C-alpha atoms as an extended CHARMM CRD file, in Angstrom:
* protein
*
       273  EXT
         1         1  MET       CA            110.8870000000      141.6810000000       63.2730000000  PROA      1               0.0000000000
         2         2  PRO       CA            111.6100000000      145.4500000000       63.0940000000  PROA      2               0.0000000000
         3         3  LEU       CA            112.4690000000      146.9180000000       59.7180000000  PROA      3               0.0000000000
         4         4  LEU       CA            114.8630000000      149.7960000000       59.1910000000  PROA      4               0.0000000000
         5         5  LEU       CA            116.0560000000      151.9410000000       56.3350000000  PROA      5               0.0000000000
         6         6  TYR       CA            119.7750000000      151.8070000000       55.5900000000  PROA      6               0.0000000000
         7         7  ASN       CA            121.1280000000      153.8860000000       52.7110000000  PROA      7               0.0000000000
         8         8  GLY       CA            117.7020000000      153.8280000000       51.0950000000  PROA      8               0.0000000000
         9         9  GLN       CA            117.1770000000      150.0850000000       51.4450000000  PROA      9               0.0000000000
        10        10  ILE       CA            114.5750000000      148.5460000000       53.7540000000  PROA      10              0.0000000000
        11        11  LEU       CA            115.9070000000      145.5100000000       55.5980000000  PROA      11              0.0000000000
        12        12  PRO       CA            115.2560000000      143.5740000000       58.8100000000  PROA      12              0.0000000000
        13        13  GLU       CA            117.0900000000      144.9120000000       61.8370000000  PROA      13              0.0000000000
        14        14  GLU       CA            119.0170000000      141.6570000000       62.3140000000  PROA      14              0.0000000000
        15        15  ASP       CA            120.4220000000      141.9250000000       58.7730000000  PROA      15              0.0000000000
        16        16  LEU       CA            122.1890000000      145.2230000000       59.4410000000  PROA      16              0.0000000000
        17        17  ARG       CA            125.9520000000      144.6970000000       59.3710000000  PROA      17              0.0000000000
        18        18  LEU       CA            128.4260000000      147.5250000000       59.9260000000  PROA      18              0.0000000000
        19        19  PRO       CA            132.2140000000      147.0520000000       59.6630000000  PROA      19              0.0000000000
        20        20  LEU       CA            134.5850000000      147.7150000000       62.5730000000  PROA      20              0.0000000000
        21        21  SER       CA            136.0360000000      150.5350000000       60.4510000000  PROA      21              0.0000000000
        22        22  ASN       CA            132.6920000000      152.3620000000       60.6530000000  PROA      22              0.0000000000
        23        23  ARG       CA            133.5630000000      155.9930000000       61.3950000000  PROA      23              0.0000000000
        24        24  ALA       CA            130.5820000000      156.5450000000       63.6890000000  PROA      24              0.0000000000
        25        25  PHE       CA            131.8980000000      153.7300000000       65.8920000000  PROA      25              0.0000000000
        26        26  GLN       CA            135.5740000000      154.6800000000       65.6180000000  PROA      26              0.0000000000
        27        27  TYR       CA            135.4120000000      158.4840000000       65.7400000000  PROA      27              0.0000000000
        28        28  ASN       CA            131.8100000000      159.5700000000       66.3950000000  PROA      28              0.0000000000
        29        29  ASP       CA            132.1000000000      161.1270000000       62.9300000000  PROA      29              0.0000000000
        30        30  GLY       CA            128.4560000000      162.0310000000       62.3430000000  PROA      30              0.0000000000
        31        31  PHE       CA            125.2400000000      163.2380000000       63.9260000000  PROA      31              0.0000000000
        32        32  PHE       CA            121.6980000000      162.1360000000       64.6350000000  PROA      32              0.0000000000
        33        33  GLU       CA            118.2480000000      163.6630000000       64.6770000000  PROA      33              0.0000000000
        34        34  THR       CA            115.1500000000      162.5830000000       66.6220000000  PROA      34              0.0000000000
        35        35  LEU       CA            111.7970000000      163.3220000000       65.0070000000  PROA      35              0.0000000000
        36        36  VAL       CA            108.1260000000      162.7000000000       65.7400000000  PROA      36              0.0000000000
        37        37  LEU       CA            105.7640000000      161.2800000000       63.1290000000  PROA      37              0.0000000000
        38        38  GLU       CA            102.2020000000      162.0360000000       64.1840000000  PROA      38              0.0000000000
        39        39  LYS       CA             99.2100000000      160.8800000000       62.1400000000  PROA      39              0.0000000000
        40        40  GLY       CA            101.3930000000      160.4060000000       59.0880000000  PROA      40              0.0000000000
        41        41  MET       CA            103.0800000000      163.8250000000       59.2760000000  PROA      41              0.0000000000
        42        42  LEU       CA            106.6550000000      164.6030000000       60.3530000000  PROA      42              0.0000000000
        43        43  ARG       CA            106.3100000000      167.2670000000       63.0250000000  PROA      43              0.0000000000
        44        44  PHE       CA            108.3560000000      170.4370000000       62.3280000000  PROA      44              0.0000000000
        45        45  TRP       CA            110.0870000000      168.8220000000       59.3500000000  PROA      45              0.0000000000
        46        46  PRO       CA            111.4400000000      172.1120000000       57.8220000000  PROA      46              0.0000000000
        47        47  GLU       CA            113.2050000000      172.9390000000       61.0950000000  PROA      47              0.0000000000
        48        48  HSD       CA            114.6660000000      169.4280000000       61.3660000000  PROA      48              0.0000000000
        49        49  ARG       CA            115.9680000000      169.5950000000       57.8140000000  PROA      49              0.0000000000
        50        50  GLU       CA            117.4870000000      173.0200000000       58.5180000000  PROA      50              0.0000000000
        51        51  ARG       CA            119.3470000000      171.6870000000       61.5530000000  PROA      51              0.0000000000
        52        52  MET       CA            120.5840000000      168.6220000000       59.6690000000  PROA      52              0.0000000000
        53        53  GLU       CA            121.9130000000      170.8390000000       56.8960000000  PROA      53              0.0000000000
        54        54  GLU       CA            123.7150000000      172.9240000000       59.5280000000  PROA      54              0.0000000000
        55        55  ALA       CA            125.2600000000      169.7950000000       61.0520000000  PROA      55              0.0000000000
        56        56  GLY       CA            126.3300000000      168.5570000000       57.6260000000  PROA      56              0.0000000000
        57        57  SER       CA            127.9520000000      171.8960000000       56.8820000000  PROA      57              0.0000000000
        58        58  VAL       CA            129.9100000000      171.9610000000       60.1720000000  PROA      58              0.0000000000
        59        59  LEU       CA            131.1000000000      168.3570000000       59.7500000000  PROA      59              0.0000000000
        60        60  ARG       CA            131.6890000000      168.7930000000       55.9970000000  PROA      60              0.0000000000
        61        61  LEU       CA            129.3900000000      165.9130000000       55.1580000000  PROA      61              0.0000000000
        62        62  GLU       CA            127.5860000000      165.4570000000       51.8600000000  PROA      62              0.0000000000
        63        63  LEU       CA            124.0450000000      164.7200000000       52.9660000000  PROA      63              0.0000000000
        64        64  PRO       CA            122.1280000000      162.0090000000       51.0630000000  PROA      64              0.0000000000
        65        65  PRO       CA            119.9360000000      163.4330000000       48.2580000000  PROA      65              0.0000000000
        66        66  GLU       CA            116.8660000000      161.6650000000       49.6730000000  PROA      66              0.0000000000
        67        67  LEU       CA            117.0970000000      163.8030000000       52.8020000000  PROA      67              0.0000000000
        68        68  LEU       CA            116.9290000000      167.0790000000       50.9400000000  PROA      68              0.0000000000
        69        69  THR       CA            113.7610000000      166.3400000000       48.9910000000  PROA      69              0.0000000000
        70        70  ASP       CA            110.1460000000      166.7760000000       50.0430000000  PROA      70              0.0000000000
        71        71  CYS       CA            109.7160000000      163.0110000000       49.5500000000  PROA      71              0.0000000000
        72        72  PHE       CA            111.6010000000      162.0850000000       52.7220000000  PROA      72              0.0000000000
        73        73  PRO       CA            108.5930000000      162.4390000000       55.0860000000  PROA      73              0.0000000000
        74        74  GLN       CA            106.6690000000      160.0090000000       52.8610000000  PROA      74              0.0000000000
        75        75  ILE       CA            109.5720000000      157.5310000000       53.0100000000  PROA      75              0.0000000000
        76        76  VAL       CA            109.5030000000      157.7120000000       56.8130000000  PROA      76              0.0000000000
        77        77  LYS       CA            105.7240000000      157.3030000000       56.8720000000  PROA      77              0.0000000000
        78        78  GLU       CA            105.9400000000      154.1460000000       54.7580000000  PROA      78              0.0000000000
        79        79  LEU       CA            108.6340000000      152.7050000000       57.0520000000  PROA      79              0.0000000000
        80        80  ALA       CA            106.4230000000      153.3830000000       60.0890000000  PROA      80              0.0000000000
        81        81  GLU       CA            103.4870000000      151.6750000000       58.3900000000  PROA      81              0.0000000000
        82        82  LYS       CA            105.5920000000      148.6180000000       57.5720000000  PROA      82              0.0000000000
        83        83  ASN       CA            106.5350000000      148.4360000000       61.2660000000  PROA      83              0.0000000000
        84        84  HSD       CA            102.8950000000      148.8080000000       62.3380000000  PROA      84              0.0000000000
        85        85  CYS       CA            103.6470000000      151.8460000000       64.4790000000  PROA      85              0.0000000000
        86        86  GLY       CA            100.7630000000      153.6960000000       66.0830000000  PROA      86              0.0000000000
        87        87  SER       CA             99.5380000000      157.2530000000       65.6170000000  PROA      87              0.0000000000
        88        88  ILE       CA            102.7060000000      158.6420000000       67.2490000000  PROA      88              0.0000000000
        89        89  THR       CA            106.0720000000      157.3240000000       66.0810000000  PROA      89              0.0000000000
        90        90  ARG       CA            109.5680000000      158.1310000000       67.3050000000  PROA      90              0.0000000000
        91        91  VAL       CA            111.9320000000      158.4450000000       64.3570000000  PROA      91              0.0000000000
        92        92  LYS       CA            115.7170000000      158.4040000000       64.6880000000  PROA      92              0.0000000000
        93        93  PHE       CA            117.8190000000      159.4800000000       61.7330000000  PROA      93              0.0000000000
        94        94  LYS       CA            121.5820000000      158.8560000000       61.9040000000  PROA      94              0.0000000000
        95        95  VAL       CA            124.1910000000      160.1330000000       59.4520000000  PROA      95              0.0000000000
        96        96  TRP       CA            127.8970000000      159.3500000000       59.5080000000  PROA      96              0.0000000000
        97        97  ARG       CA            130.8780000000      159.7240000000       57.1920000000  PROA      97              0.0000000000
        98        98  ALA       CA            131.4170000000      156.7940000000       54.8470000000  PROA      98              0.0000000000
        99        99  GLY       CA            134.7710000000      155.1780000000       54.1730000000  PROA      99              0.0000000000
       100       100  GLU       CA            137.6060000000      154.1890000000       56.4620000000  PROA      100             0.0000000000
       101       101  GLY       CA            140.8090000000      156.0130000000       57.3420000000  PROA      101             0.0000000000
       102       102  LEU       CA            142.1420000000      157.4020000000       60.5880000000  PROA      102             0.0000000000
       103       103  TYR       CA            141.4230000000      160.9860000000       61.6700000000  PROA      103             0.0000000000
       104       104  THR       CA            141.8230000000      162.1280000000       58.0650000000  PROA      104             0.0000000000
       105       105  PRO       CA            138.7160000000      160.9950000000       56.1450000000  PROA      105             0.0000000000
       106       106  GLN       CA            138.7760000000      159.3360000000       52.7600000000  PROA      106             0.0000000000
       107       107  THR       CA            135.5390000000      160.9810000000       51.6720000000  PROA      107             0.0000000000
       108       108  ASN       CA            132.8010000000      163.4050000000       52.6910000000  PROA      108             0.0000000000
       109       109  GLN       CA            130.0620000000      161.0800000000       51.4440000000  PROA      109             0.0000000000
       110       110  THR       CA            127.7490000000      159.5970000000       54.0420000000  PROA      110             0.0000000000
       111       111  ASP       CA            125.9670000000      156.4590000000       55.1430000000  PROA      111             0.0000000000
       112       112  TRP       CA            122.6190000000      156.8640000000       56.8600000000  PROA      112             0.0000000000
       113       113  LEU       CA            120.0950000000      154.9380000000       58.8850000000  PROA      113             0.0000000000
       114       114  VAL       CA            116.4490000000      155.5140000000       59.8400000000  PROA      114             0.0000000000
       115       115  THR       CA            114.7240000000      153.5870000000       62.6200000000  PROA      115             0.0000000000
       116       116  VAL       CA            111.1500000000      153.9300000000       63.8850000000  PROA      116             0.0000000000
       117       117  GLN       CA            109.2610000000      152.7730000000       66.9510000000  PROA      117             0.0000000000
       118       118  SER       CA            105.8610000000      153.4100000000       68.4660000000  PROA      118             0.0000000000
       119       119  ALA       CA            105.8090000000      156.2430000000       71.0030000000  PROA      119             0.0000000000
       120       120  GLN       CA            103.5250000000      157.0600000000       73.8910000000  PROA      120             0.0000000000
       121       121  THR       CA            101.5900000000      160.2680000000       74.3700000000  PROA      121             0.0000000000
       122       122  PRO       CA            103.9910000000      162.7000000000       76.0900000000  PROA      122             0.0000000000
       123       123  ILE       CA            103.7680000000      162.9550000000       79.8830000000  PROA      123             0.0000000000
       124       124  GLU       CA            102.2170000000      166.2260000000       81.0440000000  PROA      124             0.0000000000
       125       125  GLU       CA            102.9850000000      166.1320000000       84.7720000000  PROA      125             0.0000000000
       126       126  PRO       CA            105.2610000000      168.9640000000       85.9690000000  PROA      126             0.0000000000
       127       127  LEU       CA            108.9760000000      168.3330000000       86.3130000000  PROA      127             0.0000000000
       128       128  HSD       CA            111.0100000000      168.4810000000       89.5080000000  PROA      128             0.0000000000
       129       129  VAL       CA            114.5960000000      169.2240000000       88.5560000000  PROA      129             0.0000000000
       130       130  GLY       CA            117.9590000000      170.0580000000       90.0900000000  PROA      130             0.0000000000
       131       131  ILE       CA            121.1790000000      171.7100000000       89.0080000000  PROA      131             0.0000000000
       132       132  CYS       CA            123.7260000000      169.2660000000       87.5850000000  PROA      132             0.0000000000
       133       133  GLN       CA            126.8410000000      168.9600000000       89.7640000000  PROA      133             0.0000000000
       134       134  THR       CA            128.9270000000      166.3800000000       87.9070000000  PROA      134             0.0000000000
       135       135  VAL       CA            129.3800000000      167.8380000000       84.4160000000  PROA      135             0.0000000000
       136       136  ARG       CA            128.9030000000      171.0420000000       82.4480000000  PROA      136             0.0000000000
       137       137  THR       CA            128.2150000000      171.7620000000       78.8010000000  PROA      137             0.0000000000
       138       138  ILE       CA            131.0740000000      172.0150000000       76.3230000000  PROA      138             0.0000000000
       139       139  PRO       CA            130.3660000000      174.9830000000       74.0170000000  PROA      139             0.0000000000
       140       140  SER       CA            131.7910000000      174.4210000000       70.5290000000  PROA      140             0.0000000000
       141       141  VAL       CA            130.8490000000      174.4950000000       66.8550000000  PROA      141             0.0000000000
       142       142  PHE       CA            129.3870000000      171.0060000000       67.4230000000  PROA      142             0.0000000000
       143       143  SER       CA            127.2330000000      171.6730000000       70.4970000000  PROA      143             0.0000000000
       144       144  SER       CA            124.2620000000      173.1420000000       68.6150000000  PROA      144             0.0000000000
       145       145  PHE       CA            123.3190000000      169.8150000000       66.9780000000  PROA      145             0.0000000000
       146       146  LYS       CA            123.0160000000      166.2290000000       68.2020000000  PROA      146             0.0000000000
       147       147  GLY       CA            126.3910000000      164.5540000000       67.9920000000  PROA      147             0.0000000000
       148       148  ILE       CA            126.8310000000      160.8050000000       68.2420000000  PROA      148             0.0000000000
       149       149  ASN       CA            129.2440000000      161.3330000000       71.1620000000  PROA      149             0.0000000000
       150       150  SER       CA            127.1300000000      162.4160000000       74.1560000000  PROA      150             0.0000000000
       151       151  PRO       CA            128.9710000000      161.6900000000       77.4380000000  PROA      151             0.0000000000
       152       152  VAL       CA            127.8390000000      164.9690000000       79.0370000000  PROA      152             0.0000000000
       153       153  TYR       CA            124.1810000000      163.9460000000       78.7570000000  PROA      153             0.0000000000
       154       154  VAL       CA            124.9090000000      160.3530000000       79.7790000000  PROA      154             0.0000000000
       155       155  LEU       CA            126.6980000000      161.3830000000       82.9910000000  PROA      155             0.0000000000
       156       156  ALA       CA            124.0790000000      164.0270000000       83.7960000000  PROA      156             0.0000000000
       157       157  SER       CA            121.3300000000      161.4480000000       83.3220000000  PROA      157             0.0000000000
       158       158  GLN       CA            123.0870000000      159.0990000000       85.7320000000  PROA      158             0.0000000000
       159       159  GLU       CA            123.2130000000      161.8830000000       88.3180000000  PROA      159             0.0000000000
       160       160  LYS       CA            119.5280000000      162.6120000000       87.7270000000  PROA      160             0.0000000000
       161       161  THR       CA            118.6330000000      158.9850000000       88.4250000000  PROA      161             0.0000000000
       162       162  ALA       CA            120.8310000000      158.8190000000       91.5180000000  PROA      162             0.0000000000
       163       163  ARG       CA            119.1770000000      161.9470000000       92.9370000000  PROA      163             0.0000000000
       164       164  GLY       CA            115.6420000000      160.7560000000       92.1740000000  PROA      164             0.0000000000
       165       165  LEU       CA            114.8070000000      163.7920000000       90.0160000000  PROA      165             0.0000000000
       166       166  ASP       CA            112.9240000000      164.1010000000       86.7400000000  PROA      166             0.0000000000
       167       167  ASP       CA            115.7500000000      166.0110000000       85.0590000000  PROA      167             0.0000000000
       168       168  LEU       CA            118.7280000000      168.2840000000       85.6710000000  PROA      168             0.0000000000
       169       169  ILE       CA            119.6330000000      171.7390000000       84.4100000000  PROA      169             0.0000000000
       170       170  LEU       CA            123.1280000000      171.7680000000       82.9480000000  PROA      170             0.0000000000
       171       171  LEU       CA            125.3230000000      174.8290000000       83.4370000000  PROA      171             0.0000000000
       172       172  ASP       CA            127.9430000000      176.1470000000       81.0490000000  PROA      172             0.0000000000
       173       173  PRO       CA            131.6300000000      176.3710000000       82.1090000000  PROA      173             0.0000000000
       174       174  ALA       CA            131.0090000000      179.8450000000       83.5940000000  PROA      174             0.0000000000
       175       175  GLY       CA            128.0460000000      178.6700000000       85.6830000000  PROA      175             0.0000000000
       176       176  ASN       CA            125.2610000000      180.0630000000       83.4810000000  PROA      176             0.0000000000
       177       177  LEU       CA            122.0510000000      178.1410000000       82.7970000000  PROA      177             0.0000000000
       178       178  ALA       CA            122.3470000000      176.1380000000       79.5650000000  PROA      178             0.0000000000
       179       179  GLU       CA            119.7720000000      173.3420000000       79.0470000000  PROA      179             0.0000000000
       180       180  LEU       CA            118.3120000000      170.1480000000       80.4440000000  PROA      180             0.0000000000
       181       181  THR       CA            119.5380000000      166.6570000000       79.6070000000  PROA      181             0.0000000000
       182       182  TYR       CA            117.0750000000      166.2000000000       76.7440000000  PROA      182             0.0000000000
       183       183  SER       CA            115.3260000000      169.5680000000       76.3500000000  PROA      183             0.0000000000
       184       184  ASN       CA            115.9530000000      173.2550000000       75.9640000000  PROA      184             0.0000000000
       185       185  LEU       CA            115.1140000000      175.5530000000       78.8780000000  PROA      185             0.0000000000
       186       186  PHE       CA            112.6210000000      178.4620000000       78.7430000000  PROA      186             0.0000000000
       187       187  TRP       CA            110.6620000000      180.8230000000       80.9760000000  PROA      187             0.0000000000
       188       188  VAL       CA            108.1260000000      183.5850000000       80.4630000000  PROA      188             0.0000000000
       189       189  LYS       CA            107.9190000000      186.9840000000       82.1810000000  PROA      189             0.0000000000
       190       190  ASP       CA            105.5490000000      189.7660000000       81.1230000000  PROA      190             0.0000000000
       191       191  GLN       CA            105.1770000000      188.5740000000       77.5150000000  PROA      191             0.0000000000
       192       192  SER       CA            108.9210000000      188.0450000000       77.1900000000  PROA      192             0.0000000000
       193       193  LEU       CA            110.3580000000      184.6360000000       76.3520000000  PROA      193             0.0000000000
       194       194  PHE       CA            113.7300000000      183.8320000000       77.9200000000  PROA      194             0.0000000000
       195       195  THR       CA            116.1370000000      181.0640000000       76.9270000000  PROA      195             0.0000000000
       196       196  PRO       CA            119.9070000000      180.5180000000       77.3250000000  PROA      196             0.0000000000
       197       197  ALA       CA            122.1130000000      181.6860000000       74.4620000000  PROA      197             0.0000000000
       198       198  LEU       CA            123.6170000000      179.1260000000       72.1030000000  PROA      198             0.0000000000
       199       199  GLU       CA            127.0260000000      180.2320000000       73.3590000000  PROA      199             0.0000000000
       200       200  THR       CA            126.2970000000      178.3490000000       76.5970000000  PROA      200             0.0000000000
       201       201  GLY       CA            126.6910000000      175.1200000000       74.6230000000  PROA      201             0.0000000000
       202       202  CYS       CA            122.9910000000      174.2900000000       74.5690000000  PROA      202             0.0000000000
       203       203  LEU       CA            121.3970000000      172.4380000000       71.6840000000  PROA      203             0.0000000000
       204       204  HSD       CA            119.8940000000      174.5850000000       68.9300000000  PROA      204             0.0000000000
       205       205  GLY       CA            116.7300000000      172.5580000000       69.2810000000  PROA      205             0.0000000000
       206       206  VAL       CA            113.8680000000      172.3430000000       66.8290000000  PROA      206             0.0000000000
       207       207  MET       CA            111.3980000000      173.3600000000       69.5420000000  PROA      207             0.0000000000
       208       208  ARG       CA            113.6820000000      176.2520000000       70.4600000000  PROA      208             0.0000000000
       209       209  ARG       CA            113.5370000000      177.4770000000       66.8630000000  PROA      209             0.0000000000
       210       210  LYS       CA            109.7490000000      177.1540000000       66.7710000000  PROA      210             0.0000000000
       211       211  LEU       CA            109.2460000000      178.9140000000       70.1030000000  PROA      211             0.0000000000
       212       212  LEU       CA            111.4530000000      181.8860000000       69.2240000000  PROA      212             0.0000000000
       213       213  GLN       CA            109.6790000000      182.2320000000       65.8910000000  PROA      213             0.0000000000
       214       214  TRP       CA            106.2770000000      182.0130000000       67.5970000000  PROA      214             0.0000000000
       215       215  ALA       CA            107.1990000000      184.6340000000       70.2220000000  PROA      215             0.0000000000
       216       216  ARG       CA            108.4000000000      187.1130000000       67.6160000000  PROA      216             0.0000000000
       217       217  GLN       CA            105.2410000000      186.6280000000       65.5810000000  PROA      217             0.0000000000
       218       218  LYS       CA            103.2530000000      187.4290000000       68.7520000000  PROA      218             0.0000000000
       219       219  ASN       CA            105.3590000000      190.6060000000       69.1900000000  PROA      219             0.0000000000
       220       220  TRP       CA            106.8220000000      189.2580000000       72.4120000000  PROA      220             0.0000000000
       221       221  GLN       CA            110.2960000000      190.2350000000       73.5030000000  PROA      221             0.0000000000
       222       222  VAL       CA            112.8140000000      187.4040000000       73.0240000000  PROA      222             0.0000000000
       223       223  GLN       CA            115.7380000000      187.3010000000       75.4430000000  PROA      223             0.0000000000
       224       224  GLU       CA            118.6090000000      184.9430000000       74.5780000000  PROA      224             0.0000000000
       225       225  GLY       CA            121.4480000000      185.4050000000       77.0160000000  PROA      225             0.0000000000
       226       226  PHE       CA            123.5130000000      184.3310000000       80.0030000000  PROA      226             0.0000000000
       227       227  PHE       CA            121.2970000000      183.6970000000       83.0240000000  PROA      227             0.0000000000
       228       228  THR       CA            121.4290000000      182.2190000000       86.5210000000  PROA      228             0.0000000000
       229       229  ARG       CA            118.7350000000      180.6880000000       88.7390000000  PROA      229             0.0000000000
       230       230  THR       CA            117.8110000000      184.0770000000       90.1550000000  PROA      230             0.0000000000
       231       231  ASP       CA            116.5070000000      185.0430000000       86.7140000000  PROA      231             0.0000000000
       232       232  PHE       CA            113.5780000000      182.6520000000       87.2870000000  PROA      232             0.0000000000
       233       233  THR       CA            112.2670000000      185.0640000000       89.9360000000  PROA      233             0.0000000000
       234       234  GLY       CA            108.9140000000      186.4750000000       88.8690000000  PROA      234             0.0000000000
       235       235  ALA       CA            108.4980000000      184.0890000000       85.9410000000  PROA      235             0.0000000000
       236       236  SER       CA            104.9380000000      183.1370000000       85.0180000000  PROA      236             0.0000000000
       237       237  VAL       CA            106.1030000000      179.6850000000       83.9690000000  PROA      237             0.0000000000
       238       238  VAL       CA            109.4230000000      177.8520000000       83.6310000000  PROA      238             0.0000000000
       239       239  PHE       CA            109.4260000000      174.9370000000       81.2230000000  PROA      239             0.0000000000
       240       240  ALA       CA            111.3480000000      172.3920000000       79.1780000000  PROA      240             0.0000000000
       241       241  GLY       CA            110.8060000000      172.0270000000       75.4540000000  PROA      241             0.0000000000
       242       242  ASN       CA            111.8110000000      169.5210000000       72.7900000000  PROA      242             0.0000000000
       243       243  VAL       CA            110.2190000000      168.0670000000       69.6810000000  PROA      243             0.0000000000
       244       244  THR       CA            107.8370000000      165.9390000000       71.7610000000  PROA      244             0.0000000000
       245       245  GLY       CA            106.2920000000      169.0060000000       73.3940000000  PROA      245             0.0000000000
       246       246  LEU       CA            106.4790000000      171.4110000000       76.3420000000  PROA      246             0.0000000000
       247       247  ARG       CA            106.5770000000      170.4380000000       80.0160000000  PROA      247             0.0000000000
       248       248  MET       CA            106.3290000000      172.7460000000       83.0150000000  PROA      248             0.0000000000
       249       249  ILE       CA            109.1170000000      172.8150000000       85.6040000000  PROA      249             0.0000000000
       250       250  GLU       CA            107.4740000000      173.0620000000       89.0240000000  PROA      250             0.0000000000
       251       251  THR       CA            110.5430000000      173.0400000000       91.2620000000  PROA      251             0.0000000000
       252       252  VAL       CA            114.2930000000      173.6310000000       90.8940000000  PROA      252             0.0000000000
       253       253  GLU       CA            116.3200000000      172.1780000000       93.7810000000  PROA      253             0.0000000000
       254       254  GLY       CA            113.0820000000      171.9940000000       95.7490000000  PROA      254             0.0000000000
       255       255  GLU       CA            112.1430000000      175.6500000000       95.2360000000  PROA      255             0.0000000000
       256       256  ARG       CA            108.8750000000      176.3510000000       93.4410000000  PROA      256             0.0000000000
       257       257  THR       CA            108.8680000000      178.3150000000       90.1890000000  PROA      257             0.0000000000
       258       258  GLY       CA            106.1180000000      180.0910000000       88.2630000000  PROA      258             0.0000000000
       259       259  ALA       CA            103.4150000000      177.5720000000       87.4310000000  PROA      259             0.0000000000
       260       260  GLN       CA            100.8830000000      179.0190000000       84.9870000000  PROA      260             0.0000000000
       261       261  SER       CA            100.1500000000      175.7340000000       83.2560000000  PROA      261             0.0000000000
       262       262  SER       CA             97.2770000000      177.2760000000       81.2830000000  PROA      262             0.0000000000
       263       263  LEU       CA             99.7230000000      179.6420000000       79.5680000000  PROA      263             0.0000000000
       264       264  LEU       CA            101.9680000000      176.7540000000       78.6270000000  PROA      264             0.0000000000
       265       265  HSD       CA             99.0130000000      174.8000000000       77.2320000000  PROA      265             0.0000000000
       266       266  GLN       CA             98.0040000000      177.8030000000       75.1350000000  PROA      266             0.0000000000
       267       267  ILE       CA            101.5250000000      178.1650000000       73.7130000000  PROA      267             0.0000000000
       268       268  TRP       CA            101.7230000000      174.4720000000       72.7760000000  PROA      268             0.0000000000
       269       269  GLN       CA             98.3330000000      174.5060000000       71.0490000000  PROA      269             0.0000000000
       270       270  GLU       CA             99.3720000000      177.5000000000       68.9520000000  PROA      270             0.0000000000
       271       271  LEU       CA            102.7120000000      175.9170000000       68.0600000000  PROA      271             0.0000000000
       272       272  LYS       CA            101.0000000000      172.7900000000       66.7410000000  PROA      272             0.0000000000
       273       273  ILE       CA             98.7760000000      174.6930000000       64.3160000000  PROA      273             0.0000000000
C-alpha cells in the first residue's frame, strides 16, 4: 500500500481524508511541484525551492518550515525508500491554503502533501510536434509556476492525442511561441540559446533556469523573446526541456528542424554535473 507524507506525517494513501471545504478542491488555491529523486538525490533542488518560494510569495502563502530547510531532500528520500521506489523516483509536492472560507481566505497558512512513485528512464527518441489550435497560454502573475488549475494543458493534451503527435507547441494570445504541454521550448543557433520570454505565459521551469545559467557560464548569447516558427530556421537543434531531461524536436507540423543530437547530449551531460 503506497505511503505518502501529509503535513509531515507518513500515512497510507487510503487513510488520507480531505474535507469538502478544502481550498485546493474549491478554489485551486495552491500550487504543485514535480521533482526527480535520482540515486537518493533531489535533482536541481535549489532551483525547485526557489520556484516554490516564488509561488508562495505570489499566492501569499506561508510555506511549511520543513520545505525551507536542507533536511527536506532527506525526508523525500526516506519516503521513497519506504515505498520501495527504484533508482529514479517521481516526486510530487502539493501546497494549498489551509482553512475554509469563500474567496476571502481565513489564513495564509498551508497544508501540504508529498507523493512518490517509481519512474522510468526518460525516453530519448526525437519528438514530432504540432502547433496547438484549440487553446493558447494565459499570461499572468500565476503562469510562471505550476498551478493546481491546468485546463490549458489538459485541452492541449487532448488535441495532441487526437492528432497522433508526441506533443504540441502552445502559442501566446498574440501568436508567439510559448511552450509545450509539459516542457519549455529551446533552440540553438551559433552558440546562442533561444527560448520564449516569460511574458508569453510559459512556465518558469527548473530546466529553463538551469539552461540559461549554463549558457551564460559558457559565454553563449541568451535570447529570451517573442518568436514565431520561422525563427527555427537555421537552428542546430530544437528541443524540449523539463526536470526529467532534454528531448530533441525532429519535426514541427511535419517540417524537419535542426537535429544535432550530439550537441543536445553534450548539453545534458554538462547540466547533470
